[in-house]
């Protein structure tokens, strides 16, 4: 496969610490340029990773005729703006999550995709990790019975006043930063969309962001998913899937490193304290590398993207419904 030539728009931590190193090792991918509003930062990143070109503005990288696709790791409020600019410049777009701040924004991005014919995908990297394929196979096999409930927890501590996560004006907060993950897990496992949600949030008195949000998502047939996300609680990443025969526990559902052996724990509940539990291990995998490879392969082949914008629109509808519920104190329709 001819290499898809990428430019990186921004030098965010997720880009330089996780995504770029993985893209450099990905098949069918070539990172040829990186841009920052600070040329020195762009040059430093280019030198660190052996990237050939560095630009001191995002417009310059969009004007580079050799770049076919861009990866956007900018703050949340800039995602749609620069994704549209990139698509209108003829570039395909892989953009960090959440893809937008509201349904209206994301709808404009879908219109742009349809108008320009460019491929645009949200970088929900967990969709590329094989542990989720294993989960889908287990659920489809009927081994755990009918899945009726899912619990997702994603918490961490971030008290940095300079962090974009702690800036409410640019889409910060626990729900936008972390909520995508347990929402995606529930939608993927149920293979359905929630109908209603109820949520509560606790706001940080200094930052103004939601530092803790909890929600209940009601799916068709009485199925339920609950989530807890926080930027000021001890680190915890966990997903529990409850079936009528067995439960499943994922110990690192969202951020396994490329050398992690992910553990899927199945328990039939026949003994207390999970004494009868069975642990299945999934071979290490680099979800960021797989994400880049699958996105690039879809560009070359013309096949459907691993994640289409319509799926991301479903996420956005849930996020916005959770926000409305937390603000109004009511159940909200998705």
CSV table of C-alpha atoms in Angstrom, one decimal:
chain,number,residue,atom,x,y,z
A,1,UNK,CA,0.0,0.0,0.0
A,2,UNK,CA,1.3,3.5,-0.9
A,3,UNK,CA,2.0,5.4,2.3
A,4,UNK,CA,-0.5,7.9,3.4
A,5,UNK,CA,1.4,11.1,4.1
A,6,UNK,CA,0.3,12.8,7.4
A,7,UNK,CA,0.8,16.2,8.9
A,8,UNK,CA,0.3,16.7,12.6
A,9,UNK,CA,-1.6,19.9,13.6
A,10,UNK,CA,-0.5,20.7,17.1
A,11,UNK,CA,2.0,19.4,19.7
A,12,UNK,CA,-0.3,18.4,22.5
A,13,UNK,CA,0.9,15.8,25.1
A,14,UNK,CA,-1.3,13.0,23.6
A,15,UNK,CA,0.3,13.6,20.2
A,16,UNK,CA,4.0,13.6,21.3
A,17,UNK,CA,3.7,11.0,24.1
A,18,UNK,CA,1.4,8.5,22.5
A,19,UNK,CA,0.1,9.0,19.0
A,20,UNK,CA,3.1,10.2,17.0
A,21,UNK,CA,5.4,7.4,18.2
A,22,UNK,CA,2.8,4.9,17.2
A,23,UNK,CA,2.1,6.5,13.8
A,24,UNK,CA,5.8,6.3,13.1
A,25,UNK,CA,5.8,2.6,13.4
A,26,UNK,CA,2.5,2.1,11.6
A,27,UNK,CA,2.3,0.3,8.2
A,28,UNK,CA,1.0,2.5,5.4
A,29,UNK,CA,1.7,5.7,7.3
A,30,UNK,CA,4.3,8.4,6.8
A,31,UNK,CA,4.5,11.4,9.1
A,32,UNK,CA,6.0,14.2,7.0
A,33,UNK,CA,5.3,17.4,8.9
A,34,UNK,CA,4.2,18.9,12.2
A,35,UNK,CA,2.9,22.3,13.0
A,36,UNK,CA,2.5,24.5,16.0
A,37,UNK,CA,1.6,28.1,16.6
A,38,UNK,CA,5.1,28.2,18.2
A,39,UNK,CA,7.7,27.4,15.5
A,40,UNK,CA,10.3,26.4,18.1
A,41,UNK,CA,7.9,23.8,19.5
A,42,UNK,CA,7.3,22.4,16.1
A,43,UNK,CA,11.0,22.3,15.3
A,44,UNK,CA,11.7,20.5,18.6
A,45,UNK,CA,9.0,17.9,18.0
A,46,UNK,CA,10.2,17.4,14.4
A,47,UNK,CA,13.8,16.9,15.6
A,48,UNK,CA,12.7,14.5,18.4
A,49,UNK,CA,10.8,12.2,16.0
A,50,UNK,CA,12.9,12.7,12.8
A,51,UNK,CA,10.0,14.5,11.0
A,52,UNK,CA,11.2,16.3,7.9
A,53,UNK,CA,9.2,19.5,8.1
A,54,UNK,CA,8.0,21.9,10.8
A,55,UNK,CA,5.7,24.8,10.5
A,56,UNK,CA,4.9,27.7,12.7
A,57,UNK,CA,1.2,27.9,11.8
A,58,UNK,CA,-1.6,25.5,11.1
A,59,UNK,CA,-2.4,27.2,7.8
A,60,UNK,CA,1.1,26.4,6.5
A,61,UNK,CA,0.7,22.7,7.0
A,62,UNK,CA,-2.7,22.7,5.3
A,63,UNK,CA,-1.0,24.4,2.3
A,64,UNK,CA,1.6,21.7,1.9
A,65,UNK,CA,0.6,19.8,-1.3
A,66,UNK,CA,2.4,16.6,-0.3
A,67,UNK,CA,0.2,16.1,2.8
A,68,UNK,CA,-2.8,13.9,2.3
A,69,UNK,CA,-4.2,13.6,5.8
A,70,UNK,CA,-3.9,15.4,9.1
A,71,UNK,CA,-4.1,14.3,12.7
A,72,UNK,CA,-5.6,17.0,15.0
A,73,UNK,CA,-4.9,16.8,18.8
A,74,UNK,CA,-5.9,20.4,19.5
A,75,UNK,CA,-8.1,21.5,22.5
A,76,UNK,CA,-11.7,20.4,22.1
A,77,UNK,CA,-13.2,23.8,21.0
A,78,UNK,CA,-10.8,23.8,18.0
A,79,UNK,CA,-11.6,20.4,16.7
A,80,UNK,CA,-14.4,21.2,14.3
A,81,UNK,CA,-12.9,24.5,13.1
A,82,UNK,CA,-9.6,22.9,12.0
A,83,UNK,CA,-11.2,19.7,10.8
A,84,UNK,CA,-13.3,21.7,8.4
A,85,UNK,CA,-10.4,23.9,7.4
A,86,UNK,CA,-8.4,20.7,6.7
A,87,UNK,CA,-11.1,19.0,4.7
A,88,UNK,CA,-11.7,22.2,2.6
A,89,UNK,CA,-7.9,22.2,1.9
A,90,UNK,CA,-8.3,18.7,0.5
A,91,UNK,CA,-6.9,16.7,3.5
A,92,UNK,CA,-8.4,13.7,5.2
A,93,UNK,CA,-8.8,14.1,8.9
A,94,UNK,CA,-8.2,12.0,12.0
A,95,UNK,CA,-9.3,14.2,15.0
A,96,UNK,CA,-9.1,13.7,18.7
A,97,UNK,CA,-12.2,13.1,20.9
A,98,UNK,CA,-14.6,14.5,21.6
A,99,UNK,CA,-14.9,15.5,18.0
A,100,UNK,CA,-17.2,18.5,18.8
A,101,UNK,CA,-18.8,20.3,21.7
A,102,UNK,CA,-22.4,19.9,20.6
A,103,UNK,CA,-24.6,18.3,18.0
A,104,UNK,CA,-24.8,21.4,15.9
A,105,UNK,CA,-21.0,21.6,15.5
A,106,UNK,CA,-20.8,17.9,14.6
A,107,UNK,CA,-23.6,18.3,12.1
A,108,UNK,CA,-21.6,21.0,10.3
A,109,UNK,CA,-18.7,18.7,10.1
A,110,UNK,CA,-20.8,16.0,8.5
A,111,UNK,CA,-22.0,18.5,6.0
A,112,UNK,CA,-18.4,19.4,5.3
A,113,UNK,CA,-17.5,15.8,4.8
A,114,UNK,CA,-20.4,15.3,2.3
A,115,UNK,CA,-19.5,18.5,0.5
A,116,UNK,CA,-15.7,17.9,0.2
A,117,UNK,CA,-15.6,14.1,-0.1
A,118,UNK,CA,-12.8,13.9,2.5
A,119,UNK,CA,-12.6,11.1,5.0
A,120,UNK,CA,-13.0,12.3,8.6
A,121,UNK,CA,-12.8,10.1,11.7
A,122,UNK,CA,-12.9,10.6,15.4
A,123,UNK,CA,-9.8,9.1,17.1
A,124,UNK,CA,-11.6,6.7,19.5
A,125,UNK,CA,-8.6,4.5,19.7
A,126,UNK,CA,-10.2,1.9,22.0
A,127,UNK,CA,-12.2,0.7,19.0
A,128,UNK,CA,-9.0,-0.6,17.5
A,129,UNK,CA,-7.8,-2.6,20.5
A,130,UNK,CA,-8.3,-6.4,20.1
A,131,UNK,CA,-9.5,-6.7,23.7
A,132,UNK,CA,-12.8,-5.1,22.6
A,133,UNK,CA,-13.0,-7.6,19.7
A,134,UNK,CA,-12.7,-10.4,22.3
A,135,UNK,CA,-15.4,-8.8,24.4
A,136,UNK,CA,-17.8,-8.6,21.4
A,137,UNK,CA,-17.1,-12.3,20.6
A,138,UNK,CA,-17.8,-13.3,24.2
A,139,UNK,CA,-21.1,-11.3,24.3
A,140,UNK,CA,-22.2,-12.6,20.9
A,141,UNK,CA,-21.5,-16.2,21.9
A,142,UNK,CA,-24.0,-16.1,24.6
A,143,UNK,CA,-21.5,-17.3,27.2
A,144,UNK,CA,-22.4,-14.6,29.7
A,145,UNK,CA,-26.1,-14.8,28.9
A,146,UNK,CA,-28.1,-11.6,28.2
A,147,UNK,CA,-26.3,-8.4,28.9
A,148,UNK,CA,-28.5,-6.2,31.1
A,149,UNK,CA,-26.1,-3.7,32.7
A,150,UNK,CA,-22.8,-2.0,32.2
A,151,UNK,CA,-20.7,0.1,34.6
A,152,UNK,CA,-17.9,2.3,33.4
A,153,UNK,CA,-15.5,4.3,35.6
A,154,UNK,CA,-12.7,6.6,34.4
A,155,UNK,CA,-11.2,8.8,37.1
A,156,UNK,CA,-7.8,10.6,37.5
A,157,UNK,CA,-6.3,13.6,39.3
A,158,UNK,CA,-5.5,16.7,37.3
A,159,UNK,CA,-5.2,19.9,39.4
A,160,UNK,CA,-3.0,21.8,37.0
A,161,UNK,CA,-4.5,25.3,36.5
A,162,UNK,CA,-2.7,25.5,33.1
A,163,UNK,CA,-4.3,22.2,31.8
A,164,UNK,CA,-6.9,22.6,29.0
A,165,UNK,CA,-8.9,20.0,30.9
A,166,UNK,CA,-9.4,22.6,33.7
A,167,UNK,CA,-10.6,25.4,31.3
A,168,UNK,CA,-14.4,25.4,31.0
A,169,UNK,CA,-14.3,27.9,28.2
A,170,UNK,CA,-12.6,25.6,25.7
A,171,UNK,CA,-14.5,22.4,26.4
A,172,UNK,CA,-12.7,21.2,29.6
A,173,UNK,CA,-14.1,19.1,32.4
A,174,UNK,CA,-14.5,15.4,33.2
A,175,UNK,CA,-17.4,14.7,30.9
A,176,UNK,CA,-15.8,16.0,27.8
A,177,UNK,CA,-12.3,14.7,28.6
A,178,UNK,CA,-13.2,11.2,29.9
A,179,UNK,CA,-16.9,10.6,29.3
A,180,UNK,CA,-16.4,9.5,25.7
A,181,UNK,CA,-14.8,6.2,26.9
A,182,UNK,CA,-17.5,4.7,29.1
A,183,UNK,CA,-20.2,6.0,26.7
A,184,UNK,CA,-18.5,4.3,23.8
A,185,UNK,CA,-18.1,1.1,25.8
A,186,UNK,CA,-21.8,0.9,26.6
A,187,UNK,CA,-22.9,1.7,23.0
A,188,UNK,CA,-20.5,-0.8,21.6
A,189,UNK,CA,-21.4,-3.7,23.9
A,190,UNK,CA,-25.2,-3.1,23.7
A,191,UNK,CA,-24.9,-2.3,19.9
A,192,UNK,CA,-27.7,0.3,20.5
A,193,UNK,CA,-28.3,3.9,21.5
A,194,UNK,CA,-29.6,5.0,24.9
A,195,UNK,CA,-33.1,6.5,24.9
A,196,UNK,CA,-32.9,8.6,28.1
A,197,UNK,CA,-30.3,9.8,30.6
A,198,UNK,CA,-30.1,11.2,34.1
A,199,UNK,CA,-27.0,12.8,35.4
A,200,UNK,CA,-25.5,14.8,38.3
A,201,UNK,CA,-22.3,16.9,38.3
A,202,UNK,CA,-20.1,18.6,40.9
A,203,UNK,CA,-18.4,21.7,39.7
A,204,UNK,CA,-15.0,22.9,40.7
A,205,UNK,CA,-15.4,26.3,42.4
A,206,UNK,CA,-12.2,27.6,40.9
A,207,UNK,CA,-11.9,26.1,37.4
A,208,UNK,CA,-15.7,26.0,36.8
A,209,UNK,CA,-15.4,22.6,35.1
A,210,UNK,CA,-17.4,19.5,36.1
A,211,UNK,CA,-14.8,17.7,38.3
A,212,UNK,CA,-17.2,14.8,38.8
A,213,UNK,CA,-20.1,13.6,36.7
A,214,UNK,CA,-22.2,10.5,37.2
A,215,UNK,CA,-25.0,9.3,34.8
A,216,UNK,CA,-27.5,6.6,34.2
A,217,UNK,CA,-28.2,5.7,30.5
A,218,UNK,CA,-31.4,3.8,29.7
A,219,UNK,CA,-31.2,1.6,26.6
A,220,UNK,CA,-34.1,-0.2,24.9
A,221,UNK,CA,-35.5,-3.2,26.7
A,222,UNK,CA,-34.8,-1.8,30.1
A,223,UNK,CA,-31.0,-2.3,29.8
A,224,UNK,CA,-28.9,0.2,31.8
A,225,UNK,CA,-25.4,1.7,31.8
A,226,UNK,CA,-23.9,3.8,34.5
A,227,UNK,CA,-20.8,5.9,34.4
A,228,UNK,CA,-18.6,7.9,36.8
A,229,UNK,CA,-16.0,10.2,35.4
A,230,UNK,CA,-13.8,12.6,37.4
A,231,UNK,CA,-10.7,14.7,37.0
A,232,UNK,CA,-10.2,14.9,40.8
A,233,UNK,CA,-10.4,11.3,42.1
A,234,UNK,CA,-7.8,8.6,42.5
A,235,UNK,CA,-6.9,6.9,39.2
A,236,UNK,CA,-9.3,4.2,38.1
A,237,UNK,CA,-10.2,2.8,34.7
A,238,UNK,CA,-12.7,0.0,34.8
A,239,UNK,CA,-15.6,-1.5,32.9
A,240,UNK,CA,-18.0,-4.1,34.3
A,241,UNK,CA,-20.4,-6.0,32.0
A,242,UNK,CA,-23.2,-7.9,33.7
A,243,UNK,CA,-25.0,-10.8,32.0
A,244,UNK,CA,-27.6,-13.2,33.2
A,245,UNK,CA,-25.0,-16.0,33.5
A,246,UNK,CA,-21.7,-14.3,34.1
A,247,UNK,CA,-20.1,-10.9,34.5
A,248,UNK,CA,-17.1,-9.5,32.8
A,249,UNK,CA,-14.5,-7.2,34.3
A,250,UNK,CA,-12.0,-5.2,32.2
A,251,UNK,CA,-9.1,-4.1,34.2
A,252,UNK,CA,-7.6,-1.7,31.7
A,253,UNK,CA,-10.3,-0.9,29.2
A,254,UNK,CA,-9.2,2.5,27.9
A,255,UNK,CA,-5.5,3.2,28.1
A,256,UNK,CA,-3.4,0.0,27.9
A,257,UNK,CA,0.2,0.5,26.8
A,258,UNK,CA,1.5,-1.3,23.7
A,259,UNK,CA,3.1,-3.9,26.0
A,260,UNK,CA,0.2,-4.5,28.3
A,261,UNK,CA,-1.4,-8.0,28.5
A,262,UNK,CA,-5.0,-6.9,28.9
A,263,UNK,CA,-7.1,-9.0,31.3
A,264,UNK,CA,-10.7,-10.1,30.8
A,265,UNK,CA,-12.1,-11.6,34.0
A,266,UNK,CA,-15.2,-13.7,33.7
A,267,UNK,CA,-17.1,-14.7,36.9
A,268,UNK,CA,-20.2,-16.8,37.2
A,269,UNK,CA,-20.8,-15.7,40.8
A,270,UNK,CA,-20.8,-19.2,42.2
A,271,UNK,CA,-18.3,-18.2,44.9
A,272,UNK,CA,-17.8,-15.1,46.9
A,273,UNK,CA,-15.0,-12.6,46.3
A,274,UNK,CA,-14.6,-13.8,42.7
A,275,UNK,CA,-13.1,-17.1,43.9
A,276,UNK,CA,-14.5,-18.9,40.8
A,277,UNK,CA,-13.4,-16.2,38.3
A,278,UNK,CA,-11.5,-17.0,35.1
A,279,UNK,CA,-9.0,-14.7,33.6
A,280,UNK,CA,-8.3,-14.5,29.9
A,281,UNK,CA,-5.4,-12.5,28.6
A,282,UNK,CA,-5.3,-10.6,25.4
A,283,UNK,CA,-1.9,-10.2,23.6
A,284,UNK,CA,-0.3,-6.7,23.8
A,285,UNK,CA,-1.4,-4.3,21.0
A,286,UNK,CA,-0.7,-0.7,20.2
A,287,UNK,CA,-4.2,0.8,19.7
A,288,UNK,CA,-2.8,4.0,18.4
A,289,UNK,CA,-0.8,2.3,15.7
A,290,UNK,CA,-3.8,0.1,14.7
A,291,UNK,CA,-6.0,3.2,14.6
A,292,UNK,CA,-3.6,4.9,12.2
A,293,UNK,CA,-3.2,1.8,10.0
A,294,UNK,CA,-7.0,1.2,9.7
A,295,UNK,CA,-7.7,4.8,8.9
A,296,UNK,CA,-5.0,4.9,6.3
A,297,UNK,CA,-6.1,1.6,4.8
A,298,UNK,CA,-9.7,2.9,4.4
A,299,UNK,CA,-8.3,6.0,2.6
A,300,UNK,CA,-6.4,3.9,0.2
A,301,UNK,CA,-9.1,1.3,-0.4
A,302,UNK,CA,-12.1,3.6,-0.3
A,303,UNK,CA,-13.7,1.2,2.2
A,304,UNK,CA,-15.9,2.5,5.2
A,305,UNK,CA,-14.0,4.1,8.0
A,306,UNK,CA,-13.7,2.1,11.3
A,307,UNK,CA,-15.7,5.0,12.9
A,308,UNK,CA,-18.0,7.0,10.7
A,309,UNK,CA,-19.2,10.5,11.7
A,310,UNK,CA,-22.7,9.2,12.2
A,311,UNK,CA,-21.4,7.0,15.1
A,312,UNK,CA,-19.6,10.0,16.6
A,313,UNK,CA,-22.9,12.0,16.3
A,314,UNK,CA,-24.5,9.4,18.5
A,315,UNK,CA,-21.8,10.0,21.2
A,316,UNK,CA,-22.4,13.7,20.9
A,317,UNK,CA,-26.1,13.3,21.5
A,318,UNK,CA,-25.4,11.4,24.7
A,319,UNK,CA,-22.9,13.9,26.0
A,320,UNK,CA,-25.2,16.8,25.4
A,321,UNK,CA,-28.1,15.0,27.0
A,322,UNK,CA,-26.0,14.3,30.1
A,323,UNK,CA,-25.1,18.0,30.2
A,324,UNK,CA,-28.7,19.0,30.0
A,325,UNK,CA,-29.7,16.5,32.7
A,326,UNK,CA,-27.0,17.7,35.1
A,327,UNK,CA,-28.0,21.3,34.6
A,328,UNK,CA,-31.8,20.8,34.9
A,329,UNK,CA,-32.0,17.9,37.3
A,330,UNK,CA,-34.4,16.0,34.9
A,331,UNK,CA,-34.3,12.8,32.8
A,332,UNK,CA,-33.4,13.9,29.3
A,333,UNK,CA,-34.2,12.3,26.0
A,334,UNK,CA,-31.1,11.5,23.8
